[in-house]
Amino acid sequence: MFAVIKTGGKQYRVAADDTITVMYLAGEKGDKISFGEVLALGDGADTKIGAPFLSGVSVSGEIVEQTRGKKVIAFKKRRRKHSERKRGHRQDLTVVRITSLGGDK
C-alpha cells in the first residue's frame, strides 16, 4: 500500500515504515505528525485519486531528527571589475518515518 502526500510544496510517494526527508516541520524528535494533504492512496488495482486531495484520509508519521542539508554556494562575479560575492546556504530539513497510511483526519 502506498500514498502520495504533499508537504513543503513537494509531493512524496510513501509507504508504511518509509523514511523521508522533507522541508522543515516544527517539532522535536519523537513527536507525532500528520499529513492531511493526501493526493492518492493505492493498493494494487484499488487506487483512489483525489481532486486535488482525498477527504477523510491522512498519513501519520514520527519525527526522527531535525537536520540541515548540504551547503549550497551562490557565487557571483563580474569580470574585470574586481567584484565578487560568495554566499552559502544550508536548508533546514526534517527526517520523518511514516507509521500508518489512510487513517481518518
CSV table of C-alpha atoms in Angstrom, one decimal:
chain,number,residue,atom,x,y,z
A,1,MET,CA,0.0,0.0,0.0
A,2,PHE,CA,1.3,3.5,-0.8
A,3,ALA,CA,0.2,7.1,-0.6
A,4,VAL,CA,1.2,10.3,-2.3
A,5,ILE,CA,1.4,13.2,0.1
A,6,LYS,CA,2.1,16.9,-0.3
A,7,THR,CA,4.3,18.9,2.1
A,8,GLY,CA,6.6,21.8,1.7
A,9,GLY,CA,5.4,22.4,-1.8
A,10,LYS,CA,6.6,19.0,-2.9
A,11,GLN,CA,5.0,15.6,-3.4
A,12,TYR,CA,6.3,12.3,-1.9
A,13,ARG,CA,5.3,8.7,-2.6
A,14,VAL,CA,5.4,6.9,0.7
A,15,ALA,CA,4.6,3.5,2.2
A,16,ALA,CA,4.5,2.3,5.8
A,17,ASP,CA,7.9,2.3,7.5
A,18,ASP,CA,9.5,4.6,4.9
A,19,THR,CA,11.9,7.3,6.0
A,20,ILE,CA,11.7,10.6,4.0
A,21,THR,CA,13.5,13.9,4.3
A,22,VAL,CA,11.1,16.9,3.9
A,23,MET,CA,11.4,20.7,4.4
A,24,TYR,CA,11.4,21.8,8.0
A,25,LEU,CA,8.4,20.9,10.1
A,26,ALA,CA,8.0,22.2,13.6
A,27,GLY,CA,8.5,19.6,16.4
A,28,GLU,CA,11.0,17.7,18.4
A,29,LYS,CA,12.5,14.2,17.9
A,30,GLY,CA,9.8,11.6,18.6
A,31,ASP,CA,6.8,13.9,18.0
A,32,LYS,CA,3.9,12.5,16.0
A,33,ILE,CA,3.0,14.3,12.9
A,34,SER,CA,0.0,14.0,10.5
A,35,PHE,CA,-0.1,14.8,6.8
A,36,GLY,CA,-3.6,15.8,5.8
A,37,GLU,CA,-2.9,16.6,2.1
A,38,VAL,CA,-3.1,13.2,0.6
A,39,LEU,CA,-3.2,13.2,-3.2
A,40,ALA,CA,-3.6,9.5,-3.8
A,41,LEU,CA,-3.9,6.2,-1.9
A,42,GLY,CA,-3.3,2.9,-3.6
A,43,ASP,CA,-3.2,-0.8,-3.0
A,44,GLY,CA,-2.7,-2.6,-6.4
A,45,ALA,CA,-5.7,-2.2,-8.6
A,46,ASP,CA,-7.7,-0.4,-5.8
A,47,THR,CA,-6.3,3.2,-6.2
A,48,LYS,CA,-8.1,6.3,-5.1
A,49,ILE,CA,-7.0,9.7,-6.6
A,50,GLY,CA,-8.2,12.9,-5.0
A,51,ALA,CA,-9.3,16.1,-6.8
A,52,PRO,CA,-7.0,17.6,-5.6
A,53,PHE,CA,-7.0,15.9,-2.1
A,54,LEU,CA,-8.7,12.8,-0.6
A,55,SER,CA,-11.2,13.8,2.1
A,56,GLY,CA,-11.1,12.0,5.4
A,57,VAL,CA,-7.6,10.4,4.7
A,58,SER,CA,-4.3,11.3,6.4
A,59,VAL,CA,-0.9,9.8,6.7
A,60,SER,CA,0.8,9.6,10.1
A,61,GLY,CA,4.5,9.8,10.9
A,62,GLU,CA,7.1,10.3,13.6
A,63,ILE,CA,9.9,12.8,13.5
A,64,VAL,CA,13.3,11.0,13.5
A,65,GLU,CA,15.5,14.1,13.6
A,66,GLN,CA,15.9,17.7,12.6
A,67,THR,CA,18.9,18.3,10.4
A,68,ARG,CA,20.3,20.6,7.7
A,69,GLY,CA,21.0,19.9,4.1
A,70,LYS,CA,24.4,20.2,2.4
A,71,LYS,CA,25.9,23.6,1.8
A,72,VAL,CA,25.0,25.4,-1.4
A,73,ILE,CA,27.3,28.2,-2.6
A,74,ALA,CA,25.9,31.2,-4.5
A,75,PHE,CA,29.0,32.8,-6.2
A,76,LYS,CA,28.6,35.8,-8.4
A,77,LYS,CA,31.5,37.5,-10.2
A,78,ARG,CA,31.5,40.5,-12.5
A,79,ARG,CA,34.6,40.1,-14.7
A,80,ARG,CA,37.2,42.8,-15.0
A,81,LYS,CA,35.5,44.8,-12.2
A,82,HIS,CA,37.1,43.2,-9.1
A,83,SER,CA,33.6,42.4,-7.8
A,84,GLU,CA,32.8,39.1,-6.3
A,85,ARG,CA,30.1,37.9,-3.9
A,86,LYS,CA,30.1,34.5,-2.2
A,87,ARG,CA,27.2,33.4,0.0
A,88,GLY,CA,26.4,30.0,1.4
A,89,HIS,CA,23.1,28.4,2.4
A,90,ARG,CA,22.0,25.3,4.3
A,91,GLN,CA,18.3,24.3,4.2
A,92,ASP,CA,16.6,23.2,7.4
A,93,LEU,CA,15.2,19.6,6.9
A,94,THR,CA,13.2,17.1,8.9
A,95,VAL,CA,13.6,13.4,8.7
A,96,VAL,CA,10.2,11.6,9.1
A,97,ARG,CA,9.4,7.9,9.5
A,98,ILE,CA,5.9,7.0,8.1
A,99,THR,CA,3.9,5.0,10.6
A,100,SER,CA,0.5,4.5,9.1
A,101,LEU,CA,-1.5,5.3,5.9
A,102,GLY,CA,-5.1,6.0,5.3
A,103,GLY,CA,-6.3,6.9,8.8
A,104,ASP,CA,-9.0,9.4,9.4
A,105,LYS,CA,-8.0,13.1,9.9
